[in-house]
PDB file of C-alpha atoms in Angstrom:
ATOM      1  CA  MET A 159      -1.629   3.582 -14.156  1.00  0.00           C
ATOM      2  CA  GLY A 160       1.811   3.675 -12.699  1.00  0.00           C
ATOM      3  CA  ILE A 161       3.593   3.359 -16.134  1.00  0.00           C
ATOM      4  CA  LEU A 162       1.265   6.050 -17.304  1.00  0.00           C
ATOM      5  CA  LEU A 163       2.145   8.226 -14.500  1.00  0.00           C
ATOM      6  CA  ALA A 164       5.644   7.621 -14.772  1.00  0.00           C
ATOM      7  CA  LEU A 165       5.599   8.850 -18.430  1.00  0.00           C
ATOM      8  CA  VAL A 166       3.783  11.959 -17.264  1.00  0.00           C
ATOM      9  CA  PHE A 167       6.735  12.671 -14.567  1.00  0.00           C
ATOM     10  CA  LEU A 168       9.067  11.816 -17.528  1.00  0.00           C
ATOM     11  CA  ALA A 169       7.502  14.320 -19.821  1.00  0.00           C
ATOM     12  CA  ALA A 170       7.303  17.023 -17.308  1.00  0.00           C
ATOM     13  CA  GLY A 171      10.961  16.509 -16.614  1.00  0.00           C
ATOM     14  CA  ALA A 172      11.668  16.767 -19.917  1.00  0.00           C
ATOM     15  CA  ARG A 173       9.908  19.944 -20.645  1.00  0.00           C
ATOM     16  CA  SER A 174      11.203  21.650 -17.770  1.00  0.00           C
ATOM     17  CA  PRO A 175      15.078  22.320 -17.662  1.00  0.00           C
ATOM     18  CA  ALA A 176      14.846  23.141 -13.972  1.00  0.00           C
ATOM     19  CA  ILE A 177      13.554  19.982 -13.121  1.00  0.00           C
ATOM     20  CA  GLY A 178      15.280  17.469 -15.423  1.00  0.00           C
ATOM     21  CA  VAL A 179      14.256  14.223 -16.376  1.00  0.00           C
ATOM     22  CA  ARG A 180      16.653  12.330 -14.103  1.00  0.00           C
ATOM     23  CA  ARG A 181      15.233  14.513 -11.119  1.00  0.00           C
ATOM     24  CA  ALA A 182      11.830  13.436 -12.353  1.00  0.00           C
ATOM     25  CA  ALA A 183      12.500   9.953 -12.424  1.00  0.00           C
ATOM     26  CA  GLY A 184      13.650   9.955  -8.917  1.00  0.00           C
ATOM     27  CA  ALA A 185      10.734  11.956  -7.960  1.00  0.00           C
ATOM     28  CA  PHE A 186       8.111   9.260  -9.628  1.00  0.00           C
ATOM     29  CA  VAL A 187       9.944   6.435  -8.082  1.00  0.00           C
ATOM     30  CA  GLY A 188       9.852   7.774  -4.416  1.00  0.00           C
ATOM     31  CA  MET A 189       6.287   8.981  -4.935  1.00  0.00           C
ATOM     32  CA  TRP A 190       5.476   5.573  -6.097  1.00  0.00           C
ATOM     33  CA  ALA A 191       7.106   3.662  -3.280  1.00  0.00           C
ATOM     34  CA  ILE A 192       5.032   5.654  -0.917  1.00  0.00           C
ATOM     35  CA  THR A 193       1.986   4.955  -2.777  1.00  0.00           C
ATOM     36  CA  THR A 194       2.447   1.606  -3.427  1.00  0.00           C
ATOM     37  CA  ILE A 195       3.290   1.064   0.689  1.00  0.00           C
ATOM     38  CA  ALA A 196       0.274   2.936   1.581  1.00  0.00           C
ATOM     39  CA  ASN A 197      -1.915   0.530  -0.590  1.00  0.00           C
ATOM     40  CA  MET A 198      -0.238  -2.380   1.062  1.00  0.00           C
ATOM     41  CA  ALA A 199      -0.669  -0.978   4.581  1.00  0.00           C
ATOM     42  CA  TRP A 200      -4.371  -0.432   3.218  1.00  0.00           C
ATOM     43  CA  GLY A 201      -4.814  -4.044   2.475  1.00  0.00           C
ATOM     44  CA  VAL A 202      -3.259  -5.375   5.675  1.00  0.00           C
ATOM     45  CA  HIS A 203      -5.568  -3.144   7.619  1.00  0.00           C
ATOM     46  CA  GLU A 204      -8.613  -4.577   5.632  1.00  0.00           C
ATOM     47  CA  GLY A 205      -7.599  -7.862   6.921  1.00  0.00           C
ATOM     48  CA  TYR A 206      -5.106  -9.443   4.309  1.00  0.00           C
ATOM     49  CA  SER A 207      -1.974 -10.696   5.642  1.00  0.00           C
ATOM     50  CA  ALA A 208       1.530  -9.047   4.538  1.00  0.00           C
ATOM     51  CA  ALA A 209       2.632 -11.986   2.758  1.00  0.00           C
ATOM     52  CA  GLU A 210      -0.840 -11.878   0.521  1.00  0.00           C
ATOM     53  CA  GLU A 211       0.025  -8.329   0.088  1.00  0.00           C
ATOM     54  CA  LEU A 212       3.488  -8.314  -0.827  1.00  0.00           C
ATOM     55  CA  PRO A 213       3.319  -9.928  -4.070  1.00  0.00           C
ATOM     56  CA  ILE A 214       0.698  -7.046  -5.004  1.00  0.00           C
ATOM     57  CA  LEU A 215       3.232  -4.433  -3.953  1.00  0.00           C
ATOM     58  CA  VAL A 216       6.033  -5.863  -6.102  1.00  0.00           C
ATOM     59  CA  ALA A 217       3.640  -6.218  -9.173  1.00  0.00           C
ATOM     60  CA  ASN A 218       2.530  -2.455  -8.834  1.00  0.00           C
ATOM     61  CA  PHE A 219       6.020  -1.039  -7.877  1.00  0.00           C
ATOM     62  CA  LEU A 220       8.613  -2.801 -10.329  1.00  0.00           C
ATOM     63  CA  PRO A 221       7.082  -1.938 -13.694  1.00  0.00           C
ATOM     64  CA  ALA A 222       6.616   1.519 -13.315  1.00  0.00           C
ATOM     65  CA  SER A 223       9.551   2.093 -11.502  1.00  0.00           C
ATOM     66  CA  VAL A 224      11.562   0.234 -14.288  1.00  0.00           C
ATOM     67  CA  VAL A 225      10.023   2.485 -16.891  1.00  0.00           C
ATOM     68  CA  ALA A 226      10.962   5.463 -14.682  1.00  0.00           C
ATOM     69  CA  ALA A 227      14.562   4.671 -14.317  1.00  0.00           C
ATOM     70  CA  VAL A 228      15.103   3.411 -17.759  1.00  0.00           C
ATOM     71  CA  GLY A 229      13.401   6.387 -19.187  1.00  0.00           C
ATOM     72  CA  GLY A 230      15.498   8.642 -16.908  1.00  0.00           C
ATOM     73  CA  LEU A 231      18.866   7.121 -17.873  1.00  0.00           C
ATOM     74  CA  VAL A 232      18.101   7.191 -21.563  1.00  0.00           C
ATOM     75  CA  LEU A 233      16.350  10.670 -21.761  1.00  0.00           C
ATOM     76  CA  GLY A 234      18.637  12.243 -19.008  1.00  0.00           C
ATOM     77  CA  ARG A 235      21.829  11.841 -20.706  1.00  0.00           C
ATOM     78  CA  ASP A 236      21.974  15.300 -21.394  1.00  0.00           C
ATOM     79  CA  ASP A 237      20.899  16.585 -18.071  1.00  0.00           C
ATOM     80  CA  ARG A 238      24.457  16.319 -16.791  1.00  0.00           C
TER      81      ARG A 238
END
């Protein structure tokens, strides 16, 4: 889900010169960090330990954030 959402953010940034791909990628990474931390907090609230939830946070956060960062760098070369 995160990778698909990252691609949506990148596409929106590419279509809007006011936003730009790099800004869209940065917005996605920030939003996705907040979302995955909230997911971890919910898991801890439901009784799981932070040590059990941390690998899930990393597995959710890293792939989508890498797609957004690489997409922002590759597609955003013209944004300067």
